[in-house]
């Protein structure tokens, strides 16, 4: 019985050849037409691939083309090589956001004339793709203008010149460049963000919903979107209308309802509704909202779910009577939250010195606001973990530190448990 291992498959052989930088250019040219896109992609990254093959492959794999080591070498040896890239290849390369800036500047400066025909830009090129040839629609110049010139003073102006047509007559594969339009959204004419809100790409609609310049009317339209990420962005936008906020507070997705609970401008009616939300995550989000009123906190402080009461105990404006209630909570985590809250009164902190939880007492010993009297009572406890947690407190007197260090002499150093 033969123990010979089977040899590589034909695909594995071609893949290895496409990856090997020592593969002959003629073979790489053949592999550049392989039916498998994985093989063609590897050929695009191979530094031994002939330039004319690379320029054709750049239409399919523009990012890999730019990452080919040969490109960096050509920038030194033949710094003008990119001027021979044809128009179709340029249109694929310019969809990327990291095209070398001097390539962009060359395109912008290379066109002899620019004129509009029927709302589109038509141009006559004097370079590689032939003088006098007219290209309409998404032209090379428009794509380059969207990147902006290296001159910062004119970059935004050039982007605006190109953005109009791009927004009005988009295609799905220009999404990455449309993000650059959103970067200058505060200077876009009215209606452009509304137009972008209709784009078929959900990532772009999400970006529009999160853009601070998006109007209430556009947010109202986006609130009917079926995509969770879009609705989440609408739920948190400061310009979202009240009726939309109210509607999203009842959305079936709990993350959207929780995002509404984070808002500082929700009405009392919505707050009351969220207090009764079936998801504890939504109620705990409401409990940590600094804008949540006292009467709502009082209700949340008695919530059956521990995370909700914990967030109420951490609230920066939690009333003293609620902290007094929560200091005896059966859950250790809630009492730890009371101990960690800097607004907890000194008398409650003193009460917690006898808390059955070692964790709670260690937290008290480490808090910067713990009174000296309370620290003295902690140091008097026999548990060395508590003593170690408190001994370096800045409020201790020199004699208290000395006594504590003497008591801890010979005790292995242990870190007090932290939350």
mmCIF file of C-alpha atoms in Angstrom:
data_model
loop_
_atom_site.group_PDB
_atom_site.id
_atom_site.type_symbol
_atom_site.label_atom_id
_atom_site.label_comp_id
_atom_site.label_asym_id
_atom_site.label_seq_id
_atom_site.Cartn_x
_atom_site.Cartn_y
_atom_site.Cartn_z
ATOM 1 C CA UNK A 1 0.000 0.000 0.000
ATOM 2 C CA UNK A 2 1.515 3.319 -1.043
ATOM 3 C CA UNK A 3 2.105 6.038 1.615
ATOM 4 C CA UNK A 4 2.715 8.767 -0.931
ATOM 5 C CA UNK A 5 0.985 12.042 -0.145
ATOM 6 C CA UNK A 6 -1.191 13.446 -2.946
ATOM 7 C CA UNK A 7 0.415 16.319 -4.821
ATOM 8 C CA UNK A 8 -0.960 19.861 -4.916
ATOM 9 C CA UNK A 9 -4.129 20.433 -6.867
ATOM 10 C CA UNK A 10 -3.993 22.468 -10.111
ATOM 11 C CA UNK A 11 -5.491 25.437 -8.245
ATOM 12 C CA UNK A 12 -2.847 25.214 -5.500
ATOM 13 C CA UNK A 13 -0.128 25.079 -8.129
ATOM 14 C CA UNK A 14 -1.418 28.180 -9.918
ATOM 15 C CA UNK A 15 -1.931 29.971 -6.584
ATOM 16 C CA UNK A 16 1.699 29.260 -5.563
ATOM 17 C CA UNK A 17 2.935 30.523 -8.943
ATOM 18 C CA UNK A 18 0.838 33.674 -8.675
ATOM 19 C CA UNK A 19 2.285 34.370 -5.210
ATOM 20 C CA UNK A 20 5.912 33.639 -6.067
ATOM 21 C CA UNK A 21 7.838 36.874 -6.882
ATOM 22 C CA UNK A 22 10.259 34.809 -8.993
ATOM 23 C CA UNK A 23 7.554 33.551 -11.366
ATOM 24 C CA UNK A 24 8.334 34.636 -14.924
ATOM 25 C CA UNK A 25 6.396 37.674 -16.181
ATOM 26 C CA UNK A 26 5.038 35.693 -19.140
ATOM 27 C CA UNK A 27 3.473 33.102 -16.836
ATOM 28 C CA UNK A 28 2.077 35.843 -14.576
ATOM 29 C CA UNK A 29 0.504 37.441 -17.648
ATOM 30 C CA UNK A 30 -1.229 34.137 -18.383
ATOM 31 C CA UNK A 31 -2.335 33.795 -14.760
ATOM 32 C CA UNK A 32 -3.740 37.331 -14.842
ATOM 33 C CA UNK A 33 -6.523 35.914 -17.031
ATOM 34 C CA UNK A 34 -7.219 32.930 -14.757
ATOM 35 C CA UNK A 35 -10.887 32.142 -14.100
ATOM 36 C CA UNK A 36 -10.329 32.104 -10.321
ATOM 37 C CA UNK A 37 -10.457 35.609 -8.854
ATOM 38 C CA UNK A 38 -8.133 34.489 -6.011
ATOM 39 C CA UNK A 39 -5.418 33.773 -8.578
ATOM 40 C CA UNK A 40 -5.915 37.108 -10.335
ATOM 41 C CA UNK A 41 -5.785 38.910 -6.996
ATOM 42 C CA UNK A 42 -2.443 37.245 -6.143
ATOM 43 C CA UNK A 43 -1.071 38.242 -9.548
ATOM 44 C CA UNK A 44 -2.097 41.845 -8.804
ATOM 45 C CA UNK A 45 0.039 41.776 -5.652
ATOM 46 C CA UNK A 46 3.042 40.151 -7.342
ATOM 47 C CA UNK A 47 5.903 42.605 -7.914
ATOM 48 C CA UNK A 48 7.054 40.660 -10.993
ATOM 49 C CA UNK A 49 3.777 41.114 -12.880
ATOM 50 C CA UNK A 50 4.207 43.252 -16.047
ATOM 51 C CA UNK A 51 2.904 46.799 -15.643
ATOM 52 C CA UNK A 52 0.416 46.562 -18.508
ATOM 53 C CA UNK A 53 -1.161 43.507 -16.814
ATOM 54 C CA UNK A 54 -1.249 45.336 -13.489
ATOM 55 C CA UNK A 55 -3.055 48.291 -15.017
ATOM 56 C CA UNK A 56 -5.759 45.973 -16.351
ATOM 57 C CA UNK A 57 -6.030 44.121 -13.047
ATOM 58 C CA UNK A 58 -6.338 47.448 -11.235
ATOM 59 C CA UNK A 59 -9.891 47.736 -12.530
ATOM 60 C CA UNK A 60 -10.854 44.614 -10.582
ATOM 61 C CA UNK A 61 -8.450 44.905 -7.633
ATOM 62 C CA UNK A 62 -7.628 48.609 -7.225
ATOM 63 C CA UNK A 63 -6.586 48.359 -3.561
ATOM 64 C CA UNK A 64 -4.264 45.421 -4.243
ATOM 65 C CA UNK A 65 -2.791 47.294 -7.191
ATOM 66 C CA UNK A 66 -1.829 50.215 -4.959
ATOM 67 C CA UNK A 67 -0.327 47.821 -2.396
ATOM 68 C CA UNK A 68 1.892 46.071 -4.966
ATOM 69 C CA UNK A 69 5.579 46.733 -4.049
ATOM 70 C CA UNK A 70 6.253 47.530 -7.707
ATOM 71 C CA UNK A 71 4.196 50.725 -7.451
ATOM 72 C CA UNK A 72 6.504 52.177 -4.806
ATOM 73 C CA UNK A 73 9.530 51.305 -6.963
ATOM 74 C CA UNK A 74 7.960 52.862 -10.058
ATOM 75 C CA UNK A 75 7.322 56.070 -8.109
ATOM 76 C CA UNK A 76 11.105 56.347 -7.813
ATOM 77 C CA UNK A 77 12.268 54.906 -11.129
ATOM 78 C CA UNK A 78 9.460 56.139 -13.415
ATOM 79 C CA UNK A 79 7.681 58.875 -11.434
ATOM 80 C CA UNK A 80 5.341 59.695 -14.345
ATOM 81 C CA UNK A 81 4.146 56.145 -14.994
ATOM 82 C CA UNK A 82 0.680 56.808 -13.544
ATOM 83 C CA UNK A 83 0.023 59.331 -16.335
ATOM 84 C CA UNK A 84 -0.498 56.409 -18.701
ATOM 85 C CA UNK A 85 -3.343 54.887 -16.700
ATOM 86 C CA UNK A 86 -6.484 54.816 -18.836
ATOM 87 C CA UNK A 87 -9.768 56.429 -17.888
ATOM 88 C CA UNK A 88 -11.594 53.253 -16.921
ATOM 89 C CA UNK A 89 -8.797 52.184 -14.565
ATOM 90 C CA UNK A 90 -8.713 55.660 -13.033
ATOM 91 C CA UNK A 91 -12.406 55.441 -12.229
ATOM 92 C CA UNK A 92 -11.801 52.262 -10.245
ATOM 93 C CA UNK A 93 -8.728 53.608 -8.453
ATOM 94 C CA UNK A 94 -10.414 56.870 -7.498
ATOM 95 C CA UNK A 95 -13.124 55.021 -5.622
ATOM 96 C CA UNK A 96 -10.469 54.439 -2.961
ATOM 97 C CA UNK A 97 -9.739 57.070 -0.350
ATOM 98 C CA UNK A 98 -5.945 56.642 -0.212
ATOM 99 C CA UNK A 99 -4.821 57.374 -3.789
ATOM 100 C CA UNK A 100 -1.494 59.302 -3.740
ATOM 101 C CA UNK A 101 -2.211 63.018 -3.585
ATOM 102 C CA UNK A 102 0.205 63.933 -6.388
ATOM 103 C CA UNK A 103 -1.770 61.633 -8.704
ATOM 104 C CA UNK A 104 -4.925 63.561 -7.801
ATOM 105 C CA UNK A 105 -3.228 66.915 -8.349
ATOM 106 C CA UNK A 106 -1.991 65.791 -11.763
ATOM 107 C CA UNK A 107 -5.489 64.775 -12.905
ATOM 108 C CA UNK A 108 -6.984 68.077 -11.746
ATOM 109 C CA UNK A 109 -4.345 70.089 -13.588
ATOM 110 C CA UNK A 110 -4.439 67.940 -16.743
ATOM 111 C CA UNK A 111 -7.759 68.908 -18.247
ATOM 112 C CA UNK A 112 -7.763 71.703 -20.745
ATOM 113 C CA UNK A 113 -11.469 72.466 -20.624
ATOM 114 C CA UNK A 114 -14.474 71.806 -18.490
ATOM 115 C CA UNK A 115 -18.033 72.381 -19.581
ATOM 116 C CA UNK A 116 -21.499 71.221 -18.548
ATOM 117 C CA UNK A 117 -23.938 69.558 -20.913
ATOM 118 C CA UNK A 118 -27.443 68.657 -19.766
ATOM 119 C CA UNK A 119 -26.478 68.721 -16.115
ATOM 120 C CA UNK A 120 -23.441 66.517 -16.645
ATOM 121 C CA UNK A 121 -19.779 67.390 -16.900
ATOM 122 C CA UNK A 122 -18.099 66.778 -20.247
ATOM 123 C CA UNK A 123 -14.355 67.118 -20.616
ATOM 124 C CA UNK A 124 -11.622 66.996 -23.215
ATOM 125 C CA UNK A 125 -8.463 65.276 -22.055
ATOM 126 C CA UNK A 126 -4.991 65.985 -23.344
ATOM 127 C CA UNK A 127 -3.452 62.815 -21.916
ATOM 128 C CA UNK A 128 -3.403 59.029 -22.021
ATOM 129 C CA UNK A 129 -6.991 58.336 -23.003
ATOM 130 C CA UNK A 130 -6.792 60.472 -26.114
ATOM 131 C CA UNK A 131 -7.111 64.183 -26.893
ATOM 132 C CA UNK A 132 -10.561 65.383 -27.812
ATOM 133 C CA UNK A 133 -12.363 62.373 -26.340
ATOM 134 C CA UNK A 134 -15.511 63.337 -24.431
ATOM 135 C CA UNK A 135 -16.517 61.327 -21.364
ATOM 136 C CA UNK A 136 -19.810 62.022 -19.616
ATOM 137 C CA UNK A 137 -21.264 61.102 -16.240
ATOM 138 C CA UNK A 138 -18.829 59.862 -13.618
ATOM 139 C CA UNK A 139 -15.665 61.179 -15.130
ATOM 140 C CA UNK A 140 -12.097 60.938 -13.984
ATOM 141 C CA UNK A 141 -11.973 64.626 -13.162
ATOM 142 C CA UNK A 142 -15.105 64.454 -11.042
ATOM 143 C CA UNK A 143 -13.692 61.554 -9.052
ATOM 144 C CA UNK A 144 -10.398 63.396 -8.557
ATOM 145 C CA UNK A 145 -12.173 66.578 -7.503
ATOM 146 C CA UNK A 146 -13.999 64.626 -4.861
ATOM 147 C CA UNK A 147 -10.670 63.724 -3.293
ATOM 148 C CA UNK A 148 -9.722 67.403 -3.204
ATOM 149 C CA UNK A 149 -6.535 69.204 -4.171
ATOM 150 C CA UNK A 150 -3.412 69.242 -1.996
ATOM 151 C CA UNK A 151 -4.005 72.966 -1.515
ATOM 152 C CA UNK A 152 -6.169 72.995 1.610
ATOM 153 C CA UNK A 153 -7.698 76.345 0.717
ATOM 154 C CA UNK A 154 -9.316 74.954 -2.423
ATOM 155 C CA UNK A 155 -9.834 71.300 -1.484
ATOM 156 C CA UNK A 156 -13.381 71.694 -0.117
ATOM 157 C CA UNK A 157 -14.417 73.896 -3.035
ATOM 158 C CA UNK A 158 -13.279 71.256 -5.502
ATOM 159 C CA UNK A 159 -15.130 68.564 -3.600
ATOM 160 C CA UNK A 160 -18.307 70.582 -3.721
ATOM 161 C CA UNK A 161 -17.943 70.983 -7.489
ATOM 162 C CA UNK A 162 -17.853 67.221 -7.899
ATOM 163 C CA UNK A 163 -20.302 66.246 -5.172
ATOM 164 C CA UNK A 164 -23.370 67.661 -6.916
ATOM 165 C CA UNK A 165 -23.361 65.192 -9.787
ATOM 166 C CA UNK A 166 -22.158 62.340 -7.605
ATOM 167 C CA UNK A 167 -25.062 62.783 -5.200
ATOM 168 C CA UNK A 168 -27.658 63.265 -7.910
ATOM 169 C CA UNK A 169 -26.534 60.312 -10.037
ATOM 170 C CA UNK A 170 -24.842 57.913 -7.643
ATOM 171 C CA UNK A 171 -23.854 54.323 -8.176
ATOM 172 C CA UNK A 172 -23.497 51.835 -5.333
ATOM 173 C CA UNK A 173 -19.725 51.421 -5.729
ATOM 174 C CA UNK A 174 -19.032 55.119 -5.050
ATOM 175 C CA UNK A 175 -20.053 54.744 -1.416
ATOM 176 C CA UNK A 176 -16.566 55.223 0.046
ATOM 177 C CA UNK A 177 -16.153 58.538 -1.754
ATOM 178 C CA UNK A 178 -19.613 59.684 -0.697
ATOM 179 C CA UNK A 179 -18.348 59.502 2.877
ATOM 180 C CA UNK A 180 -15.943 62.323 1.981
ATOM 181 C CA UNK A 181 -18.958 64.413 0.997
ATOM 182 C CA UNK A 182 -20.364 63.951 4.503
ATOM 183 C CA UNK A 183 -17.116 65.334 5.931
ATOM 184 C CA UNK A 184 -18.054 68.726 4.491
ATOM 185 C CA UNK A 185 -21.796 68.361 5.079
ATOM 186 C CA UNK A 186 -22.009 71.703 6.871
ATOM 187 C CA UNK A 187 -21.246 73.384 3.521
ATOM 188 C CA UNK A 188 -23.515 71.250 1.361
ATOM 189 C CA UNK A 189 -26.471 72.995 -0.292
ATOM 190 C CA UNK A 190 -29.906 72.224 1.207
ATOM 191 C CA UNK A 191 -31.318 68.923 0.076
ATOM 192 C CA UNK A 192 -28.048 67.058 -0.491
ATOM 193 C CA UNK A 193 -28.193 65.170 2.789
ATOM 194 C CA UNK A 194 -31.841 64.381 2.053
ATOM 195 C CA UNK A 195 -30.772 62.932 -1.284
ATOM 196 C CA UNK A 196 -28.010 60.882 0.343
ATOM 197 C CA UNK A 197 -30.556 59.547 2.853
ATOM 198 C CA UNK A 198 -32.165 57.671 -0.065
ATOM 199 C CA UNK A 199 -28.949 55.886 -1.032
ATOM 200 C CA UNK A 200 -29.271 52.077 -1.293
ATOM 201 C CA UNK A 201 -26.199 51.513 0.893
ATOM 202 C CA UNK A 202 -27.274 51.196 4.539
ATOM 203 C CA UNK A 203 -23.874 52.312 5.854
ATOM 204 C CA UNK A 204 -24.210 55.605 4.056
ATOM 205 C CA UNK A 205 -27.777 56.109 5.277
ATOM 206 C CA UNK A 206 -26.510 55.414 8.802
ATOM 207 C CA UNK A 207 -23.789 58.021 8.354
ATOM 208 C CA UNK A 208 -26.391 60.550 7.183
ATOM 209 C CA UNK A 209 -28.585 59.743 10.195
ATOM 210 C CA UNK A 210 -25.630 60.382 12.501
ATOM 211 C CA UNK A 211 -24.456 63.561 10.757
ATOM 212 C CA UNK A 212 -25.000 66.633 12.978
ATOM 213 C CA UNK A 213 -26.186 68.669 9.972
ATOM 214 C CA UNK A 214 -29.045 66.324 9.076
ATOM 215 C CA UNK A 215 -32.401 68.101 9.324
ATOM 216 C CA UNK A 216 -35.466 67.020 11.300
ATOM 217 C CA UNK A 217 -37.351 66.356 8.041
ATOM 218 C CA UNK A 218 -34.631 64.005 6.788
ATOM 219 C CA UNK A 219 -34.496 62.243 10.148
ATOM 220 C CA UNK A 220 -38.268 61.803 9.976
ATOM 221 C CA UNK A 221 -37.828 60.076 6.616
ATOM 222 C CA UNK A 222 -34.974 57.913 7.932
ATOM 223 C CA UNK A 223 -37.067 56.882 10.942
ATOM 224 C CA UNK A 224 -39.029 54.641 8.555
ATOM 225 C CA UNK A 225 -35.866 52.813 7.496
ATOM 226 C CA UNK A 226 -35.820 49.045 7.985
ATOM 227 C CA UNK A 227 -32.162 48.954 9.050
ATOM 228 C CA UNK A 228 -31.371 48.845 12.785
ATOM 229 C CA UNK A 229 -28.153 50.867 12.468
ATOM 230 C CA UNK A 230 -30.020 53.706 10.747
ATOM 231 C CA UNK A 231 -32.769 53.758 13.368
ATOM 232 C CA UNK A 232 -30.182 53.641 16.165
ATOM 233 C CA UNK A 233 -28.498 56.749 14.734
ATOM 234 C CA UNK A 234 -31.874 58.499 14.378
ATOM 235 C CA UNK A 235 -32.716 57.623 17.992
ATOM 236 C CA UNK A 236 -29.641 59.453 19.234
ATOM 237 C CA UNK A 237 -29.689 62.481 16.914
ATOM 238 C CA UNK A 238 -30.346 65.851 18.634
ATOM 239 C CA UNK A 239 -32.540 67.021 15.718
ATOM 240 C CA UNK A 240 -34.882 64.027 15.805
ATOM 241 C CA UNK A 241 -38.523 65.206 16.186
ATOM 242 C CA UNK A 242 -40.361 64.405 19.416
ATOM 243 C CA UNK A 243 -42.988 62.263 17.678
ATOM 244 C CA UNK A 244 -40.223 60.134 16.144
ATOM 245 C CA UNK A 245 -38.570 59.743 19.560
ATOM 246 C CA UNK A 246 -41.896 58.653 20.998
ATOM 247 C CA UNK A 247 -42.389 56.106 18.229
ATOM 248 C CA UNK A 248 -38.869 54.681 18.540
ATOM 249 C CA UNK A 249 -39.335 54.355 22.311
ATOM 250 C CA UNK A 250 -41.770 51.546 21.452
ATOM 251 C CA UNK A 251 -39.596 49.901 18.797
ATOM 252 C CA UNK A 252 -39.274 46.126 18.904
ATOM 253 C CA UNK A 253 -35.455 46.346 19.091
ATOM 254 C CA UNK A 254 -34.382 46.920 22.697
ATOM 255 C CA UNK A 255 -31.066 48.582 21.694
ATOM 256 C CA UNK A 256 -33.019 51.345 19.935
ATOM 257 C CA UNK A 257 -35.268 51.821 22.973
ATOM 258 C CA UNK A 258 -32.167 51.927 25.207
ATOM 259 C CA UNK A 259 -30.641 54.602 22.975
ATOM 260 C CA UNK A 260 -33.799 56.660 23.466
ATOM 261 C CA UNK A 261 -33.394 56.135 27.231
ATOM 262 C CA UNK A 262 -29.950 57.773 26.993
ATOM 263 C CA UNK A 263 -31.331 61.045 25.671
ATOM 264 C CA UNK A 264 -31.418 64.070 27.972
ATOM 265 C CA UNK A 265 -34.444 65.636 26.256
ATOM 266 C CA UNK A 266 -37.067 62.883 26.455
ATOM 267 C CA UNK A 267 -40.471 63.851 27.777
ATOM 268 C CA UNK A 268 -41.905 62.664 31.088
ATOM 269 C CA UNK A 269 -44.404 60.508 29.197
ATOM 270 C CA UNK A 270 -41.608 58.686 27.362
ATOM 271 C CA UNK A 271 -39.584 58.330 30.581
ATOM 272 C CA UNK A 272 -42.569 56.741 32.323
ATOM 273 C CA UNK A 273 -43.057 54.392 29.396
ATOM 274 C CA UNK A 274 -39.380 53.324 29.469
ATOM 275 C CA UNK A 275 -39.596 52.725 33.228
ATOM 276 C CA UNK A 276 -42.014 49.909 32.436
ATOM 277 C CA UNK A 277 -39.939 48.505 29.559
ATOM 278 C CA UNK A 278 -39.775 44.675 29.638
ATOM 279 C CA UNK A 279 -35.993 44.714 29.051
ATOM 280 C CA UNK A 280 -33.865 45.386 32.139
ATOM 281 C CA UNK A 281 -31.136 46.787 29.860
ATOM 282 C CA UNK A 282 -33.460 49.611 28.811
ATOM 283 C CA UNK A 283 -34.483 50.350 32.405
ATOM 284 C CA UNK A 284 -30.859 50.299 33.624
ATOM 285 C CA UNK A 285 -29.908 52.700 30.815
ATOM 286 C CA UNK A 286 -32.642 55.035 31.999
ATOM 287 C CA UNK A 287 -31.387 54.673 35.600
ATOM 288 C CA UNK A 288 -27.918 55.925 34.647
ATOM 289 C CA UNK A 289 -29.223 58.872 32.594
ATOM 290 C CA UNK A 290 -28.250 62.083 34.478
ATOM 291 C CA UNK A 291 -31.518 63.674 33.306
ATOM 292 C CA UNK A 292 -33.743 61.024 34.882
ATOM 293 C CA UNK A 293 -35.961 62.763 37.491
ATOM 294 C CA UNK A 294 -35.993 61.775 41.172
ATOM 295 C CA UNK A 295 -39.434 60.171 41.175
ATOM 296 C CA UNK A 296 -38.393 57.875 38.319
ATOM 297 C CA UNK A 297 -35.148 56.974 40.124
ATOM 298 C CA UNK A 298 -37.218 56.081 43.172
ATOM 299 C CA UNK A 299 -39.172 53.585 41.079
ATOM 300 C CA UNK A 300 -36.025 52.172 39.466
ATOM 301 C CA UNK A 301 -34.332 51.815 42.867
ATOM 302 C CA UNK A 302 -36.895 49.152 43.737
ATOM 303 C CA UNK A 303 -36.668 47.362 40.394
ATOM 304 C CA UNK A 304 -36.590 43.552 40.688
ATOM 305 C CA UNK A 305 -33.500 43.359 38.444
ATOM 306 C CA UNK A 306 -30.102 43.941 40.095
ATOM 307 C CA UNK A 307 -28.482 45.888 37.159
ATOM 308 C CA UNK A 308 -31.294 48.461 37.294
ATOM 309 C CA UNK A 309 -30.923 49.086 41.048
ATOM 310 C CA UNK A 310 -27.140 49.158 40.626
ATOM 311 C CA UNK A 311 -27.378 51.955 38.051
ATOM 312 C CA UNK A 312 -29.741 53.878 40.306
ATOM 313 C CA UNK A 313 -27.201 53.565 43.125
ATOM 314 C CA UNK A 314 -24.486 54.984 40.859
ATOM 315 C CA UNK A 315 -26.604 57.900 39.669
ATOM 316 C CA UNK A 316 -24.742 61.214 40.156
ATOM 317 C CA UNK A 317 -27.886 62.888 41.574
ATOM 318 C CA UNK A 318 -29.286 59.942 43.509
ATOM 319 C CA UNK A 319 -31.240 61.380 46.480
ATOM 320 C CA UNK A 320 -29.979 60.590 49.980
ATOM 321 C CA UNK A 321 -33.132 58.716 50.967
ATOM 322 C CA UNK A 322 -32.694 56.370 47.998
ATOM 323 C CA UNK A 323 -29.043 55.745 48.880
ATOM 324 C CA UNK A 324 -30.156 54.976 52.425
ATOM 325 C CA UNK A 325 -32.591 52.454 50.985
ATOM 326 C CA UNK A 326 -30.030 50.896 48.647
ATOM 327 C CA UNK A 327 -27.327 50.597 51.329
ATOM 328 C CA UNK A 328 -29.211 47.582 52.699
ATOM 329 C CA UNK A 329 -29.879 46.019 49.298
ATOM 330 C CA UNK A 330 -29.550 42.214 49.399
ATOM 331 C CA UNK A 331 -27.219 42.265 46.363
ATOM 332 C CA UNK A 332 -23.552 42.969 47.077
ATOM 333 C CA UNK A 333 -23.058 44.697 43.697
ATOM 334 C CA UNK A 334 -25.704 47.303 44.537
ATOM 335 C CA UNK A 335 -24.102 48.064 47.919
ATOM 336 C CA UNK A 336 -20.706 48.340 46.221
ATOM 337 C CA UNK A 337 -22.235 50.920 43.860
ATOM 338 C CA UNK A 338 -23.498 52.908 46.868
ATOM 339 C CA UNK A 339 -20.011 52.770 48.414
ATOM 340 C CA UNK A 340 -18.455 53.978 45.153
ATOM 341 C CA UNK A 341 -20.845 56.885 44.678
ATOM 342 C CA UNK A 342 -19.036 60.083 45.767
ATOM 343 C CA UNK A 343 -22.330 61.702 46.842
ATOM 344 C CA UNK A 344 -23.066 58.999 49.432
ATOM 345 C CA UNK A 345 -23.250 60.839 52.799
ATOM 346 C CA UNK A 346 -20.634 60.220 55.488
ATOM 347 C CA UNK A 347 -23.160 58.699 57.906
ATOM 348 C CA UNK A 348 -24.084 56.042 55.342
ATOM 349 C CA UNK A 349 -20.421 55.312 54.655
ATOM 350 C CA UNK A 350 -19.921 54.853 58.386
ATOM 351 C CA UNK A 351 -22.894 52.483 58.482
ATOM 352 C CA UNK A 352 -21.282 50.364 55.734
ATOM 353 C CA UNK A 353 -18.190 49.679 57.849
ATOM 354 C CA UNK A 354 -20.099 46.698 59.264
ATOM 355 C CA UNK A 355 -21.302 45.497 55.876
ATOM 356 C CA UNK A 356 -20.969 41.711 55.601
ATOM 357 C CA UNK A 357 -19.245 42.074 52.206
ATOM 358 C CA UNK A 358 -15.446 42.278 52.237
ATOM 359 C CA UNK A 359 -15.711 43.916 48.828
ATOM 360 C CA UNK A 360 -17.858 46.770 50.150
ATOM 361 C CA UNK A 361 -15.539 47.453 53.102
ATOM 362 C CA UNK A 362 -12.437 47.437 50.871
ATOM 363 C CA UNK A 363 -14.067 49.971 48.555
ATOM 364 C CA UNK A 364 -14.818 52.238 51.531
ATOM 365 C CA UNK A 365 -11.194 51.987 52.649
ATOM 366 C CA UNK A 366 -9.965 53.072 49.211
ATOM 367 C CA UNK A 367 -12.422 55.902 48.548
ATOM 368 C CA UNK A 368 -10.735 59.312 48.686
ATOM 369 C CA UNK A 369 -13.839 60.826 50.346
ATOM 370 C CA UNK A 370 -14.078 58.339 53.216
ATOM 371 C CA UNK A 371 -13.903 60.251 56.551
ATOM 372 C CA UNK A 372 -11.002 59.620 58.976
ATOM 373 C CA UNK A 373 -13.377 58.298 61.654
ATOM 374 C CA UNK A 374 -14.623 55.631 59.271
ATOM 375 C CA UNK A 375 -11.079 54.689 58.269
ATOM 376 C CA UNK A 376 -10.142 54.264 61.923
ATOM 377 C CA UNK A 377 -12.976 51.788 62.391
ATOM 378 C CA UNK A 378 -11.890 49.874 59.276
ATOM 379 C CA UNK A 379 -8.292 49.664 60.518
ATOM 380 C CA UNK A 380 -9.528 48.300 63.806
ATOM 381 C CA UNK A 381 -11.067 45.311 62.062
ATOM 382 C CA UNK A 382 -9.040 42.087 62.276
ATOM 383 C CA UNK A 383 -9.184 41.339 58.562
ATOM 384 C CA UNK A 384 -5.753 42.194 57.106
ATOM 385 C CA UNK A 385 -7.235 42.627 53.617
ATOM 386 C CA UNK A 386 -9.297 45.550 54.926
ATOM 387 C CA UNK A 387 -6.252 46.995 56.692
ATOM 388 C CA UNK A 388 -4.144 46.750 53.535
ATOM 389 C CA UNK A 389 -6.903 48.450 51.509
ATOM 390 C CA UNK A 390 -7.020 51.385 53.947
ATOM 391 C CA UNK A 391 -3.458 51.839 55.176
ATOM 392 C CA UNK A 392 -2.330 54.209 52.411
ATOM 393 C CA UNK A 393 -5.392 56.430 52.513
ATOM 394 C CA UNK A 394 -4.355 60.130 52.335
ATOM 395 C CA UNK A 395 -6.750 61.079 55.187
ATOM 396 C CA UNK A 396 -4.975 58.867 57.740
ATOM 397 C CA UNK A 397 -2.877 60.549 60.404
ATOM 398 C CA UNK A 398 0.765 59.599 60.791
ATOM 399 C CA UNK A 399 0.078 57.694 64.015
ATOM 400 C CA UNK A 400 -2.772 55.734 62.382
ATOM 401 C CA UNK A 401 -0.497 54.719 59.501
ATOM 402 C CA UNK A 402 2.233 53.680 61.919
ATOM 403 C CA UNK A 403 -0.150 51.523 63.959
ATOM 404 C CA UNK A 404 -1.568 49.898 60.853
ATOM 405 C CA UNK A 405 1.886 49.124 59.448
ATOM 406 C CA UNK A 406 2.905 47.562 62.757
ATOM 407 C CA UNK A 407 -0.222 45.401 62.717
ATOM 408 C CA UNK A 408 0.576 44.302 59.166
ATOM 409 C CA UNK A 409 4.235 43.506 59.849
ATOM 410 C CA UNK A 410 5.029 40.097 58.436
ATOM 411 C CA UNK A 411 1.704 39.821 56.638
ATOM 412 C CA UNK A 412 2.157 38.979 52.923
ATOM 413 C CA UNK A 413 1.039 41.892 50.788
ATOM 414 C CA UNK A 414 -2.310 41.233 49.210
ATOM 415 C CA UNK A 415 -4.244 43.468 46.917
ATOM 416 C CA UNK A 416 -7.688 44.390 48.108
ATOM 417 C CA UNK A 417 -10.343 43.271 45.645
ATOM 418 C CA UNK A 418 -11.377 46.095 43.331
ATOM 419 C CA UNK A 419 -14.508 46.695 41.336
#
